Amino acid sequence: MISKTLFLTYFYLFIYILLSSGVILYNKWVLSPKYFNFPLPITLTMIHMGFSGAVAFLLVRVFKVVSPVKMSFEIYATCVIPISAFFASSLWFGNTAYLHISVAFIQMLKALMPVATFLVAVLCGIDKARCDVFFNMLLVSVGVVVSSYGEIHFNIVGTLYQVTGIFAEAFRLVLTQVLLQKKGLSLNPITSLYYIAPCSFVFLFVPWYLLEKPMIEVSQIQFNFWIFFSNALCALALNFSIFLVIGRTGAVTIRVAGVLKDWILIALSTVIFPESTITGLNIIGYGIALCGVVMYNYIKVRDVRASQLTAESLPDRISKDWKLEKKSSDIYVPDNGGNNEGSSGGNGSASDTNIDEETPLISSSRLSHIGRTQLTSHATGK
C-alpha cells in the first residue's frame, strides 16, 4: 500500500506537470494565427501580470493570508524594479516566440537556460569558470545547434526572440541572487506576485503602447473574457502548484519531473499542433543537450556531497547547523515570506537555475543545485 504522504507527493507532481504543459500549450493556442489568433503576446502577458497582481493584493491586503515583507523604497528601487524589468522582458520575448516557432522547438531551445545563467553568473562574478562545467555547457550548446539545424520550420526571428528571453531570464536569476538575497529578503509565491507582478505590468505597458496598442485600434482582434480568464487562472495555479511540489519533494525529484514534462510537452505539441513536425535530427540534438544537462547535474551533486563530507569533519554543533541550512536549501519550506526567484539564502549559484517560462515566480534560492535547474519560471505570464 502506498502511503498517503507519497500519494500526495506524486499527485502534486502530476498537477505540476499537467499545469505546466497546459499553460504552454494554452498560450500557444491563444497566440497562434492558425487557432485563436490573438497575436498580441505583450497584451497576453499583461493580462497574466494584472490578474496575478490583483489576486496577490487580495490575499495579502484583504484576506491577510500572508504578511507583506518589510521593504524600504531603496530596496524596492534597487532590487525589485530591475528584477521585474528582466522578468517582464523574459516573458515578453518568450511569448512572442510562440508566434514564429513551434512549442517543441521552444522546449528544445530552453535547454540553453543553464548555459545562459552560467555565462551571466560568471560575467557578474558570482560563479567561477570551470573546465568541467564549461565542457557541459559546450555540449548543451552543440546539442541545441544540431536540433536547430534539424528544425523543418526554422525561423530566425522566433529563435532570436526565444534566446533573448532566455538570457533576460538568466539576468533576472543572477540579479535575484545578487540583489535580493544580499538584502536578506525572502519572498513566497504570494508576496513575489504582490511585489513583482505590478511592477512587471508597468514595464510591459511601454512596449505595449508603442507596438500593440496601434494594432488593436486598426485590426479586428477577438477578445473572449472566459478564454483569457481561464488562461490567467491556469498560469496563477501553476505558480501555486510548484509551491506545493517544492514543499514536498527533493531537488532530484523536481529535476526528473521537469525532464519528464519536457518530453511529454514535446510529444503533445506534435499531436495538438500538427504543424509542429519533429525530425530525427531534432531528437538527436536535444538528446545531446540533455546529456550535457545531466552531466552538469552530476557535477553539482558531487559538489554538494563534497561539501557534506567537509561539514562532517567539523564539530558536531557546526555540522548540525550546516545540515539544517542545507536542508532548507534543498526543500522549499513555506515561511510566510518568500517566493519567486527572489528569496534569500541557499547554497547554489544562479547558474544552476532553469526557468520554466510559464512559471517564473518560484523561489530558486531555496532549491539545491539540481532542483534549481528546472524550476522556474517562466510563468506566468508565459
mmCIF file of C-alpha atoms in Angstrom:
data_model
loop_
_atom_site.group_PDB
_atom_site.id
_atom_site.type_symbol
_atom_site.label_atom_id
_atom_site.label_comp_id
_atom_site.label_asym_id
_atom_site.label_seq_id
_atom_site.Cartn_x
_atom_site.Cartn_y
_atom_site.Cartn_z
ATOM 1 C CA MET A 1 0.000 0.000 0.000
ATOM 2 C CA ILE A 2 1.289 3.422 -0.930
ATOM 3 C CA SER A 3 1.400 5.871 1.957
ATOM 4 C CA LYS A 4 -0.769 8.969 1.990
ATOM 5 C CA THR A 5 2.288 11.226 2.020
ATOM 6 C CA LEU A 6 3.824 9.527 -1.006
ATOM 7 C CA PHE A 7 0.480 9.605 -2.809
ATOM 8 C CA LEU A 8 0.153 13.355 -2.225
ATOM 9 C CA THR A 9 3.712 13.908 -3.428
ATOM 10 C CA TYR A 10 3.076 12.138 -6.730
ATOM 11 C CA PHE A 11 -0.301 13.841 -7.007
ATOM 12 C CA TYR A 12 1.293 17.284 -6.687
ATOM 13 C CA LEU A 13 3.943 16.319 -9.242
ATOM 14 C CA PHE A 14 1.194 15.218 -11.613
ATOM 15 C CA ILE A 15 -0.642 18.523 -11.116
ATOM 16 C CA TYR A 16 2.585 20.459 -11.744
ATOM 17 C CA ILE A 17 3.336 18.580 -14.974
ATOM 18 C CA LEU A 18 -0.283 18.929 -16.104
ATOM 19 C CA LEU A 19 -0.486 22.658 -15.420
ATOM 20 C CA SER A 20 2.983 23.451 -16.733
ATOM 21 C CA SER A 21 2.328 21.669 -20.014
ATOM 22 C CA GLY A 22 -1.204 23.021 -20.193
ATOM 23 C CA VAL A 23 -0.207 26.664 -19.762
ATOM 24 C CA ILE A 24 2.413 26.463 -22.521
ATOM 25 C CA LEU A 25 0.044 24.736 -24.943
ATOM 26 C CA TYR A 26 -2.776 27.119 -23.997
ATOM 27 C CA ASN A 27 -0.595 30.164 -24.654
ATOM 28 C CA LYS A 28 0.468 28.758 -27.997
ATOM 29 C CA TRP A 29 -3.165 28.111 -28.961
ATOM 30 C CA VAL A 30 -4.230 31.639 -27.958
ATOM 31 C CA LEU A 31 -1.365 33.399 -29.735
ATOM 32 C CA SER A 32 -1.132 31.293 -32.885
ATOM 33 C CA PRO A 33 -2.682 32.841 -36.034
ATOM 34 C CA LYS A 34 -3.833 29.351 -37.035
ATOM 35 C CA TYR A 35 -6.014 28.877 -33.946
ATOM 36 C CA PHE A 36 -7.491 31.509 -31.627
ATOM 37 C CA ASN A 37 -5.489 34.162 -33.465
ATOM 38 C CA PHE A 38 -4.650 36.657 -30.735
ATOM 39 C CA PRO A 39 -1.186 37.697 -31.989
ATOM 40 C CA LEU A 40 -0.555 40.119 -29.115
ATOM 41 C CA PRO A 41 1.944 38.479 -26.734
ATOM 42 C CA ILE A 42 2.558 41.612 -24.681
ATOM 43 C CA THR A 43 -1.169 42.048 -24.112
ATOM 44 C CA LEU A 44 -1.498 38.424 -23.035
ATOM 45 C CA THR A 45 1.425 38.771 -20.630
ATOM 46 C CA MET A 46 -0.031 41.972 -19.185
ATOM 47 C CA ILE A 47 -3.315 40.149 -18.569
ATOM 48 C CA HIS A 48 -1.405 37.476 -16.636
ATOM 49 C CA MET A 49 0.510 40.040 -14.598
ATOM 50 C CA GLY A 50 -2.537 42.155 -13.887
ATOM 51 C CA PHE A 51 -4.591 39.166 -12.789
ATOM 52 C CA SER A 52 -1.791 37.694 -10.655
ATOM 53 C CA GLY A 53 -1.065 41.041 -9.041
ATOM 54 C CA ALA A 54 -4.743 41.590 -8.225
ATOM 55 C CA VAL A 55 -5.106 38.132 -6.657
ATOM 56 C CA ALA A 56 -1.908 38.620 -4.661
ATOM 57 C CA PHE A 57 -3.156 42.000 -3.420
ATOM 58 C CA LEU A 58 -6.392 40.429 -2.194
ATOM 59 C CA LEU A 59 -4.543 37.613 -0.447
ATOM 60 C CA VAL A 60 -2.047 39.958 1.232
ATOM 61 C CA ARG A 61 -4.054 43.080 1.988
ATOM 62 C CA VAL A 62 -7.685 41.937 2.189
ATOM 63 C CA PHE A 63 -7.706 38.313 3.328
ATOM 64 C CA LYS A 64 -4.283 38.610 5.013
ATOM 65 C CA VAL A 65 -3.262 35.055 4.104
ATOM 66 C CA VAL A 66 0.378 36.145 4.386
ATOM 67 C CA SER A 67 2.023 39.279 5.692
ATOM 68 C CA PRO A 68 3.815 41.686 3.359
ATOM 69 C CA VAL A 69 7.588 41.882 3.574
ATOM 70 C CA LYS A 70 9.093 44.928 5.216
ATOM 71 C CA MET A 71 10.708 46.657 2.289
ATOM 72 C CA SER A 72 12.138 50.162 2.060
ATOM 73 C CA PHE A 73 11.853 52.299 -1.050
ATOM 74 C CA GLU A 74 15.601 51.916 -1.588
ATOM 75 C CA ILE A 75 15.348 48.125 -1.667
ATOM 76 C CA TYR A 76 12.319 48.267 -3.947
ATOM 77 C CA ALA A 77 14.055 50.664 -6.343
ATOM 78 C CA THR A 78 17.392 48.838 -6.428
ATOM 79 C CA CYS A 79 16.137 45.239 -6.257
ATOM 80 C CA VAL A 80 12.508 44.704 -7.208
ATOM 81 C CA ILE A 81 12.407 47.149 -10.122
ATOM 82 C CA PRO A 82 15.418 45.792 -12.068
ATOM 83 C CA ILE A 83 14.368 42.196 -11.383
ATOM 84 C CA SER A 84 10.840 42.996 -12.585
ATOM 85 C CA ALA A 85 12.248 44.622 -15.721
ATOM 86 C CA PHE A 86 14.159 41.492 -16.736
ATOM 87 C CA PHE A 87 11.204 39.347 -15.690
ATOM 88 C CA ALA A 88 8.873 41.320 -17.956
ATOM 89 C CA SER A 89 11.414 41.107 -20.785
ATOM 90 C CA SER A 90 11.771 37.339 -20.490
ATOM 91 C CA LEU A 91 8.005 36.869 -20.624
ATOM 92 C CA TRP A 92 7.594 39.305 -23.487
ATOM 93 C CA PHE A 93 10.261 37.742 -25.713
ATOM 94 C CA GLY A 94 9.360 34.196 -24.730
ATOM 95 C CA ASN A 95 5.681 34.626 -25.520
ATOM 96 C CA THR A 96 6.482 36.389 -28.781
ATOM 97 C CA ALA A 97 8.453 33.320 -29.871
ATOM 98 C CA TYR A 98 5.173 31.361 -29.971
ATOM 99 C CA LEU A 99 4.156 33.411 -32.985
ATOM 100 C CA HIS A 100 7.090 32.148 -35.032
ATOM 101 C CA ILE A 101 8.277 28.718 -33.852
ATOM 102 C CA SER A 102 6.730 25.519 -32.548
ATOM 103 C CA VAL A 103 6.274 24.533 -28.907
ATOM 104 C CA ALA A 104 8.523 21.505 -29.408
ATOM 105 C CA PHE A 105 11.381 23.603 -30.756
ATOM 106 C CA ILE A 106 10.919 26.151 -27.975
ATOM 107 C CA GLN A 107 11.328 23.399 -25.385
ATOM 108 C CA MET A 108 14.500 22.280 -27.095
ATOM 109 C CA LEU A 109 15.881 25.816 -27.068
ATOM 110 C CA LYS A 110 15.150 26.028 -23.348
ATOM 111 C CA ALA A 111 17.978 23.565 -22.827
ATOM 112 C CA LEU A 112 20.187 26.641 -23.228
ATOM 113 C CA MET A 113 18.966 28.021 -19.890
ATOM 114 C CA PRO A 114 21.840 26.539 -17.822
ATOM 115 C CA VAL A 115 24.310 27.894 -20.382
ATOM 116 C CA ALA A 116 22.843 31.391 -20.211
ATOM 117 C CA THR A 117 22.716 31.520 -16.423
ATOM 118 C CA PHE A 118 26.251 30.140 -16.122
ATOM 119 C CA LEU A 119 27.648 32.751 -18.523
ATOM 120 C CA VAL A 120 25.808 35.602 -16.821
ATOM 121 C CA ALA A 121 26.853 34.402 -13.368
ATOM 122 C CA VAL A 122 30.499 34.238 -14.426
ATOM 123 C CA LEU A 123 30.195 37.659 -16.054
ATOM 124 C CA CYS A 124 28.785 39.117 -12.850
ATOM 125 C CA GLY A 125 31.437 37.442 -10.718
ATOM 126 C CA ILE A 126 29.170 35.223 -8.619
ATOM 127 C CA ASP A 127 30.358 31.974 -10.190
ATOM 128 C CA LYS A 128 33.744 30.714 -11.344
ATOM 129 C CA ALA A 129 34.606 29.429 -14.789
ATOM 130 C CA ARG A 130 35.451 25.726 -14.546
ATOM 131 C CA CYS A 131 36.661 23.407 -17.287
ATOM 132 C CA ASP A 132 34.251 20.593 -16.415
ATOM 133 C CA VAL A 133 31.240 22.908 -16.330
ATOM 134 C CA PHE A 134 32.393 24.680 -19.488
ATOM 135 C CA PHE A 135 32.564 21.324 -21.300
ATOM 136 C CA ASN A 136 28.992 20.544 -20.284
ATOM 137 C CA MET A 137 27.811 23.953 -21.395
ATOM 138 C CA LEU A 138 29.561 23.414 -24.726
ATOM 139 C CA LEU A 139 27.859 20.033 -25.094
ATOM 140 C CA VAL A 140 24.454 21.593 -24.416
ATOM 141 C CA SER A 141 25.128 24.332 -26.948
ATOM 142 C CA VAL A 142 26.197 21.848 -29.633
ATOM 143 C CA GLY A 143 23.053 19.824 -28.994
ATOM 144 C CA VAL A 144 20.837 22.878 -29.410
ATOM 145 C CA VAL A 145 22.642 23.848 -32.619
ATOM 146 C CA VAL A 146 22.137 20.342 -34.026
ATOM 147 C CA SER A 147 18.477 20.431 -33.018
ATOM 148 C CA SER A 148 18.061 23.834 -34.676
ATOM 149 C CA TYR A 149 19.699 22.564 -37.854
ATOM 150 C CA GLY A 150 17.174 19.725 -37.951
ATOM 151 C CA GLU A 151 14.175 22.015 -37.455
ATOM 152 C CA ILE A 152 11.996 21.921 -40.576
ATOM 153 C CA HIS A 153 10.201 25.198 -39.867
ATOM 154 C CA PHE A 154 13.231 27.037 -38.514
ATOM 155 C CA ASN A 155 12.564 30.747 -38.082
ATOM 156 C CA ILE A 156 15.441 33.037 -37.207
ATOM 157 C CA VAL A 157 13.154 35.729 -35.754
ATOM 158 C CA GLY A 158 11.373 33.324 -33.413
ATOM 159 C CA THR A 159 14.677 31.736 -32.387
ATOM 160 C CA LEU A 160 16.192 35.127 -31.564
ATOM 161 C CA TYR A 161 13.125 36.054 -29.515
ATOM 162 C CA GLN A 162 13.348 32.829 -27.518
ATOM 163 C CA VAL A 163 17.107 33.043 -26.941
ATOM 164 C CA THR A 164 16.787 36.694 -25.920
ATOM 165 C CA GLY A 165 14.062 35.725 -23.469
ATOM 166 C CA ILE A 166 16.315 33.018 -22.034
ATOM 167 C CA PHE A 167 19.159 35.469 -21.438
ATOM 168 C CA ALA A 168 16.758 38.020 -19.947
ATOM 169 C CA GLU A 169 15.630 35.339 -17.517
ATOM 170 C CA ALA A 170 19.261 34.487 -16.763
ATOM 171 C CA PHE A 171 19.937 38.105 -15.819
ATOM 172 C CA ARG A 172 16.845 38.072 -13.617
ATOM 173 C CA LEU A 173 18.062 34.996 -11.769
ATOM 174 C CA VAL A 174 21.507 36.464 -11.223
ATOM 175 C CA LEU A 175 20.075 39.801 -10.099
ATOM 176 C CA THR A 176 17.806 37.942 -7.694
ATOM 177 C CA GLN A 177 20.780 36.277 -6.079
ATOM 178 C CA VAL A 178 22.994 39.349 -6.076
ATOM 179 C CA LEU A 179 20.375 41.882 -5.006
ATOM 180 C CA LEU A 180 17.505 40.352 -3.074
ATOM 181 C CA GLN A 181 19.491 37.656 -1.293
ATOM 182 C CA LYS A 182 22.182 40.081 -0.193
ATOM 183 C CA LYS A 183 19.442 42.237 1.275
ATOM 184 C CA GLY A 184 18.189 39.238 3.245
ATOM 185 C CA LEU A 185 14.711 39.287 1.719
ATOM 186 C CA SER A 186 12.590 36.164 1.463
ATOM 187 C CA LEU A 187 9.539 36.073 -0.786
ATOM 188 C CA ASN A 188 6.998 33.286 -1.128
ATOM 189 C CA PRO A 189 4.770 32.748 -4.202
ATOM 190 C CA ILE A 190 2.143 35.182 -2.956
ATOM 191 C CA THR A 191 4.442 38.000 -1.848
ATOM 192 C CA SER A 192 6.506 37.605 -5.006
ATOM 193 C CA LEU A 193 3.413 38.151 -7.106
ATOM 194 C CA TYR A 194 2.417 41.005 -4.829
ATOM 195 C CA TYR A 195 5.653 42.944 -5.403
ATOM 196 C CA ILE A 196 6.870 41.844 -8.827
ATOM 197 C CA ALA A 197 3.696 41.385 -10.907
ATOM 198 C CA PRO A 198 2.502 45.039 -10.724
ATOM 199 C CA CYS A 199 5.987 46.355 -11.493
ATOM 200 C CA SER A 200 6.317 43.969 -14.441
ATOM 201 C CA PHE A 201 2.918 45.145 -15.670
ATOM 202 C CA VAL A 202 4.203 48.734 -15.723
ATOM 203 C CA PHE A 203 7.327 47.761 -17.662
ATOM 204 C CA LEU A 204 5.231 45.897 -20.208
ATOM 205 C CA PHE A 205 2.957 48.894 -20.679
ATOM 206 C CA VAL A 206 5.609 50.878 -22.577
ATOM 207 C CA PRO A 207 6.270 48.333 -25.374
ATOM 208 C CA TRP A 208 2.547 47.520 -25.416
ATOM 209 C CA TYR A 209 1.655 51.172 -26.007
ATOM 210 C CA LEU A 210 4.206 51.503 -28.804
ATOM 211 C CA LEU A 211 3.800 48.119 -30.519
ATOM 212 C CA GLU A 212 0.423 46.558 -29.823
ATOM 213 C CA LYS A 213 -1.967 49.381 -28.989
ATOM 214 C CA PRO A 214 -1.910 50.633 -32.609
ATOM 215 C CA MET A 215 -2.588 47.073 -33.831
ATOM 216 C CA ILE A 216 -5.615 46.763 -31.571
ATOM 217 C CA GLU A 217 -7.022 50.046 -32.849
ATOM 218 C CA VAL A 218 -6.760 49.199 -36.554
ATOM 219 C CA SER A 219 -7.490 45.465 -36.573
ATOM 220 C CA GLN A 220 -10.367 43.251 -35.546
ATOM 221 C CA ILE A 221 -8.908 41.365 -32.586
ATOM 222 C CA GLN A 222 -11.305 38.950 -30.929
ATOM 223 C CA PHE A 223 -11.476 39.063 -27.144
ATOM 224 C CA ASN A 224 -13.203 36.315 -25.214
ATOM 225 C CA PHE A 225 -13.378 37.003 -21.479
ATOM 226 C CA TRP A 226 -13.569 33.352 -20.441
ATOM 227 C CA ILE A 227 -10.630 32.366 -22.614
ATOM 228 C CA PHE A 228 -8.346 34.957 -21.081
ATOM 229 C CA PHE A 229 -9.695 34.486 -17.570
ATOM 230 C CA SER A 230 -9.116 30.731 -17.664
ATOM 231 C CA ASN A 231 -5.694 31.257 -19.248
ATOM 232 C CA ALA A 232 -4.590 33.654 -16.499
ATOM 233 C CA LEU A 233 -6.097 31.382 -13.843
ATOM 234 C CA CYS A 234 -4.073 28.424 -15.121
ATOM 235 C CA ALA A 235 -0.873 30.472 -15.021
ATOM 236 C CA LEU A 236 -1.624 31.523 -11.438
ATOM 237 C CA ALA A 237 -2.472 27.967 -10.404
ATOM 238 C CA LEU A 238 0.817 26.770 -11.861
ATOM 239 C CA ASN A 239 2.794 29.060 -9.571
ATOM 240 C CA PHE A 240 0.992 27.707 -6.524
ATOM 241 C CA SER A 241 1.352 24.093 -7.685
ATOM 242 C CA ILE A 242 5.125 24.486 -7.839
ATOM 243 C CA PHE A 243 4.989 25.920 -4.332
ATOM 244 C CA LEU A 244 3.358 22.660 -3.189
ATOM 245 C CA VAL A 245 5.779 20.489 -5.178
ATOM 246 C CA ILE A 246 8.871 22.161 -3.748
ATOM 247 C CA GLY A 247 7.495 21.782 -0.260
ATOM 248 C CA ARG A 248 7.107 18.006 -0.609
ATOM 249 C CA THR A 249 9.909 16.796 -2.864
ATOM 250 C CA GLY A 250 13.661 16.935 -3.085
ATOM 251 C CA ALA A 251 15.731 18.590 -5.768
ATOM 252 C CA VAL A 252 16.399 15.422 -7.769
ATOM 253 C CA THR A 253 12.696 14.561 -7.932
ATOM 254 C CA ILE A 254 11.866 18.030 -9.215
ATOM 255 C CA ARG A 255 14.518 17.801 -11.902
ATOM 256 C CA VAL A 256 13.313 14.384 -13.063
ATOM 257 C CA ALA A 257 9.735 15.676 -13.158
ATOM 258 C CA GLY A 258 10.897 18.636 -15.231
ATOM 259 C CA VAL A 259 12.648 16.447 -17.786
ATOM 260 C CA LEU A 260 9.577 14.205 -17.969
ATOM 261 C CA LYS A 261 7.412 17.262 -18.506
ATOM 262 C CA ASP A 262 9.617 18.467 -21.357
ATOM 263 C CA TRP A 263 9.343 15.153 -23.214
ATOM 264 C CA ILE A 264 5.583 14.956 -22.629
ATOM 265 C CA LEU A 265 5.180 18.532 -23.835
ATOM 266 C CA ILE A 266 7.209 17.900 -26.988
ATOM 267 C CA ALA A 267 5.112 14.829 -27.762
ATOM 268 C CA LEU A 268 1.786 16.526 -27.000
ATOM 269 C CA SER A 269 2.632 19.579 -29.075
ATOM 270 C CA THR A 270 3.089 17.435 -32.178
ATOM 271 C CA VAL A 271 -0.358 15.936 -31.634
ATOM 272 C CA ILE A 272 -2.239 19.141 -30.785
ATOM 273 C CA PHE A 273 -0.410 21.263 -33.340
ATOM 274 C CA PRO A 274 0.180 19.071 -36.431
ATOM 275 C CA GLU A 275 2.453 21.667 -37.988
ATOM 276 C CA SER A 276 4.964 21.004 -35.180
ATOM 277 C CA THR A 277 6.903 18.317 -37.006
ATOM 278 C CA ILE A 278 9.827 16.703 -35.186
ATOM 279 C CA THR A 279 12.737 15.308 -37.169
ATOM 280 C CA GLY A 280 15.307 12.720 -36.207
ATOM 281 C CA LEU A 281 17.948 15.429 -36.079
ATOM 282 C CA ASN A 282 15.767 17.357 -33.617
ATOM 283 C CA ILE A 283 15.708 14.380 -31.280
ATOM 284 C CA ILE A 284 19.439 13.693 -31.655
ATOM 285 C CA GLY A 285 20.321 17.307 -30.932
ATOM 286 C CA TYR A 286 18.002 17.510 -27.941
ATOM 287 C CA GLY A 287 19.404 14.217 -26.654
ATOM 288 C CA ILE A 288 22.941 15.626 -26.854
ATOM 289 C CA ALA A 289 21.850 18.759 -24.996
ATOM 290 C CA LEU A 290 20.096 16.666 -22.371
ATOM 291 C CA CYS A 291 23.282 14.634 -21.831
ATOM 292 C CA GLY A 292 25.108 17.873 -21.127
ATOM 293 C CA VAL A 293 22.459 18.923 -18.616
ATOM 294 C CA VAL A 294 22.577 15.516 -16.873
ATOM 295 C CA MET A 295 26.370 15.676 -16.624
ATOM 296 C CA TYR A 296 26.094 19.202 -15.262
ATOM 297 C CA ASN A 297 23.644 17.995 -12.617
ATOM 298 C CA TYR A 298 26.025 15.189 -11.673
ATOM 299 C CA ILE A 299 28.806 17.702 -11.091
ATOM 300 C CA LYS A 300 26.538 19.699 -8.824
ATOM 301 C CA VAL A 301 25.551 16.580 -6.860
ATOM 302 C CA ARG A 302 29.241 15.776 -6.462
ATOM 303 C CA ASP A 303 29.950 19.292 -5.220
ATOM 304 C CA VAL A 304 27.141 19.064 -2.673
ATOM 305 C CA ARG A 305 28.395 15.695 -1.397
ATOM 306 C CA ALA A 306 31.907 17.063 -1.120
ATOM 307 C CA SER A 307 30.548 19.931 0.949
ATOM 308 C CA GLN A 308 28.723 17.442 3.158
ATOM 309 C CA LEU A 309 31.939 15.489 3.801
ATOM 310 C CA THR A 310 33.689 18.702 4.721
ATOM 311 C CA ALA A 311 30.898 19.575 7.115
ATOM 312 C CA GLU A 312 31.094 16.177 8.790
ATOM 313 C CA SER A 313 34.677 16.887 9.773
ATOM 314 C CA LEU A 314 33.616 19.912 11.803
ATOM 315 C CA PRO A 315 32.425 19.836 15.399
ATOM 316 C CA ASP A 316 29.000 18.287 15.854
ATOM 317 C CA ARG A 317 27.297 21.588 16.524
ATOM 318 C CA ILE A 318 28.611 23.280 13.390
ATOM 319 C CA SER A 319 27.816 20.208 11.332
ATOM 320 C CA LYS A 320 24.283 20.104 12.645
ATOM 321 C CA ASP A 321 23.718 23.763 11.837
ATOM 322 C CA TRP A 322 25.078 23.306 8.333
ATOM 323 C CA LYS A 323 22.830 20.324 7.671
ATOM 324 C CA LEU A 324 19.790 22.298 8.745
ATOM 325 C CA GLU A 325 20.792 25.091 6.386
ATOM 326 C CA LYS A 326 21.422 22.593 3.614
ATOM 327 C CA LYS A 327 18.036 21.036 4.163
ATOM 328 C CA SER A 328 16.315 24.398 3.850
ATOM 329 C CA SER A 329 18.013 24.959 0.502
ATOM 330 C CA ASP A 330 17.081 21.528 -0.827
ATOM 331 C CA ILE A 331 13.395 21.771 0.005
ATOM 332 C CA TYR A 332 11.314 24.879 -0.099
ATOM 333 C CA VAL A 333 9.834 25.420 3.328
ATOM 334 C CA PRO A 334 6.949 27.916 3.367
ATOM 335 C CA ASP A 335 7.859 30.716 5.724
ATOM 336 C CA ASN A 336 5.203 33.328 5.041
ATOM 337 C CA GLY A 337 7.835 35.450 3.456
ATOM 338 C CA GLY A 338 9.290 34.163 0.242
ATOM 339 C CA ASN A 339 8.729 33.065 -3.371
ATOM 340 C CA ASN A 340 9.962 33.988 -6.712
ATOM 341 C CA GLU A 341 13.432 33.654 -7.597
ATOM 342 C CA GLY A 342 13.646 36.348 -5.018
ATOM 343 C CA SER A 343 14.145 34.622 -1.735
ATOM 344 C CA SER A 344 17.127 34.743 0.492
ATOM 345 C CA GLY A 345 19.647 32.111 1.395
ATOM 346 C CA GLY A 346 20.586 28.988 -0.496
ATOM 347 C CA ASN A 347 23.846 27.377 -1.361
ATOM 348 C CA GLY A 348 23.827 27.234 -5.134
ATOM 349 C CA SER A 349 24.699 29.763 -7.736
ATOM 350 C CA ALA A 350 22.333 31.402 -10.136
ATOM 351 C CA SER A 351 23.813 29.408 -12.945
ATOM 352 C CA ASP A 352 22.100 26.330 -11.588
ATOM 353 C CA THR A 353 18.625 27.565 -12.282
ATOM 354 C CA ASN A 354 16.477 26.698 -15.240
ATOM 355 C CA ILE A 355 13.303 28.527 -15.985
ATOM 356 C CA ASP A 356 10.014 27.250 -16.976
ATOM 357 C CA GLU A 357 8.940 30.274 -18.852
ATOM 358 C CA GLU A 358 5.390 29.763 -17.874
ATOM 359 C CA THR A 359 6.348 29.602 -14.187
ATOM 360 C CA PRO A 360 8.757 32.286 -13.268
ATOM 361 C CA LEU A 361 7.555 33.213 -9.804
ATOM 362 C CA ILE A 362 9.180 30.452 -7.819
ATOM 363 C CA SER A 363 11.884 30.659 -5.209
ATOM 364 C CA SER A 364 15.056 29.321 -6.735
ATOM 365 C CA SER A 365 17.333 30.142 -3.869
ATOM 366 C CA ARG A 366 15.628 27.568 -1.679
ATOM 367 C CA LEU A 367 16.389 24.797 -4.134
ATOM 368 C CA SER A 368 19.587 22.825 -4.312
ATOM 369 C CA HIS A 369 21.862 22.848 -7.336
ATOM 370 C CA ILE A 370 19.825 20.226 -9.172
ATOM 371 C CA GLY A 371 16.311 21.317 -8.342
ATOM 372 C CA ARG A 372 17.020 24.832 -9.420
ATOM 373 C CA THR A 373 17.974 23.686 -12.875
ATOM 374 C CA GLN A 374 14.303 23.024 -13.537
ATOM 375 C CA LEU A 375 12.167 25.493 -11.621
ATOM 376 C CA THR A 376 11.351 28.291 -12.837
ATOM 377 C CA SER A 377 10.000 30.013 -14.038
ATOM 378 C CA HIS A 378 8.524 31.314 -16.894
ATOM 379 C CA ALA A 379 5.442 31.796 -15.523
ATOM 380 C CA THR A 380 3.396 33.109 -15.972
ATOM 381 C CA GLY A 381 2.989 35.400 -17.866
ATOM 382 C CA LYS A 382 4.208 32.848 -20.224
#
